[in-house]
Amino acid sequence: MTLFLPLDKGNSWTYRVESSDKLGEETYSIISISQDGWSVFDRFFSQKSIAMRVDPSGNVLVSSEKGVQSLYTDDVGLNLDNSQFSTPAGRFDDLIVATIPDNGQFWFKDVYAKGVGLIYHEIKSPKGVVKYTLVKAKVKGANYPSVSN
């Protein structure tokens, strides 16, 4: 998972956020790396004091005020996908898709691009559907979308 979730200091991702009552942009940046290897975000999906790291077995761990937990539970399917997925930040074709079966109340889909990170997040809950689509990013010094001359 490390190749699909680059957690380097200075990386940032800007998403277009769409829901029935909201349209806007949100940017999440990694502002520091702790001494024990946690990547600290300025904020992450409406939460502050969030840190992440990928353990040696590939599990994504999240540290918050609630403690440390796995980002994905065992019922989440993680699948490699070679189809193309386009966002305003570019067209990507080396993907991991994380999803959970729709139980009528809750469902989500996360799409990660190799070397870039989370490029799409869609969640359905009793509050409605919210979509986060990557519009730009800076990852390991590379800009998305890339600037063509």
XYZ file of C-alpha atoms in Angstrom:
149
model
C 0.000 0.000 0.000
C 3.002 2.283 0.517
C 3.339 2.846 -3.253
C -0.290 3.982 -3.431
C -0.270 6.204 -0.349
C 2.873 8.355 -0.365
C 3.112 9.865 3.111
C 6.058 12.242 2.675
C 6.352 15.628 4.377
C 5.194 18.392 2.037
C 2.768 16.258 0.038
C -0.636 17.887 -0.444
C -3.888 16.953 -2.127
C -6.768 19.263 -3.086
C -10.216 17.765 -3.644
C -13.460 19.056 -5.101
C -16.105 18.179 -2.513
C -19.655 17.583 -3.725
C -22.761 16.781 -1.706
C -26.410 17.775 -1.760
C -25.675 20.838 0.379
C -22.007 21.588 -0.319
C -19.742 22.313 -3.240
C -16.199 23.430 -2.570
C -12.560 22.446 -2.256
C -10.531 21.045 0.625
C -6.759 20.641 0.816
C -4.943 18.181 3.073
C -1.181 18.438 3.619
C 1.429 16.456 5.488
C 3.108 19.013 7.713
C 5.604 16.829 9.574
C 6.880 13.326 10.241
C 7.049 12.286 13.886
C 10.149 10.630 15.349
C 8.343 7.283 15.348
C 7.362 7.515 11.668
C 3.847 8.956 11.662
C 2.941 11.380 8.853
C 1.075 14.271 10.491
C -1.673 16.017 8.505
C -2.841 19.601 9.011
C -6.350 18.140 8.825
C -7.896 15.155 7.107
C -11.554 14.872 6.106
C -12.844 17.347 8.701
C -10.618 15.995 11.468
C -7.613 17.619 13.083
C -4.718 15.922 14.875
C -4.581 13.068 12.366
C -1.467 11.051 11.561
C -1.016 8.044 9.277
C 1.519 5.393 8.520
C 1.635 2.098 6.672
C 2.799 -0.847 8.776
C 5.180 -3.517 7.399
C 2.245 -5.748 6.371
C 0.644 -2.945 4.324
C -2.116 -1.931 6.733
C -2.853 1.797 6.822
C -2.945 2.973 10.437
C -4.580 6.201 11.582
C -3.730 7.949 14.837
C -6.267 10.426 16.200
C -7.662 11.634 19.490
C -9.566 8.309 19.553
C -6.334 6.290 19.500
C -4.715 4.180 16.778
C -6.840 2.108 14.445
C -6.689 0.555 11.008
C -8.085 2.763 8.234
C -9.802 -0.263 6.694
C -11.534 -3.102 8.537
C -11.470 -6.740 7.392
C -14.739 -6.373 5.448
C -13.187 -3.802 3.103
C -12.070 -5.187 -0.235
C -8.748 -3.896 -1.611
C -8.278 -4.698 -5.290
C -5.657 -3.822 -7.875
C -7.296 -2.227 -10.910
C -5.628 -1.466 -14.244
C -8.568 0.443 -15.728
C -8.291 4.202 -16.185
C -9.717 6.720 -13.742
C -9.762 10.406 -14.665
C -9.962 13.422 -12.393
C -9.118 17.087 -13.054
C -5.629 16.212 -11.717
C -5.008 13.712 -14.511
C -5.709 10.268 -15.889
C -4.464 7.374 -13.789
C -4.303 3.660 -14.595
C -2.330 1.892 -11.858
C -4.937 1.801 -9.095
C -6.035 0.215 -5.862
C -9.768 0.386 -5.180
C -11.044 -0.005 -1.622
C -14.748 -0.610 -1.159
C -17.240 -2.182 1.196
C -20.454 -3.985 0.232
C -23.486 -1.665 0.236
C -25.679 -2.592 3.193
C -28.353 -0.031 2.329
C -27.149 2.381 5.008
C -23.437 2.744 4.387
C -21.089 2.303 1.445
C -17.824 3.829 0.268
C -15.310 3.638 -2.544
C -11.722 4.891 -2.345
C -9.500 4.975 -5.427
C -5.728 5.287 -4.983
C -3.278 5.918 -7.830
C 0.244 4.544 -7.592
C 2.675 7.300 -6.630
C -0.102 9.868 -6.115
C -2.396 8.711 -3.307
C -6.149 9.020 -2.865
C -7.651 10.383 -6.093
C -11.342 9.716 -5.385
C -13.467 9.084 -2.296
C -17.215 8.534 -2.361
C -19.269 7.750 0.714
C -22.967 7.027 1.169
C -24.488 7.276 4.631
C -27.853 8.264 6.122
C -26.634 11.871 5.740
C -26.420 11.438 1.944
C -23.676 11.004 -0.638
C -20.410 12.950 -0.540
C -17.775 12.788 -3.288
C -14.148 13.951 -3.074
C -12.402 14.199 -6.462
C -8.713 15.100 -6.742
C -8.247 18.388 -8.611
C -4.559 18.962 -7.883
C -1.735 17.531 -5.840
C 1.932 17.901 -5.064
C 3.490 14.540 -4.260
C 7.233 13.961 -3.831
C 7.879 17.181 -5.748
C 5.674 16.260 -8.726
C 2.642 18.392 -9.548
C -0.694 17.005 -10.709
C -1.950 17.920 -13.173
C 1.485 18.120 -14.704
C 2.358 21.330 -16.507
C 2.925 20.734 -20.231
C 4.916 23.155 -22.368
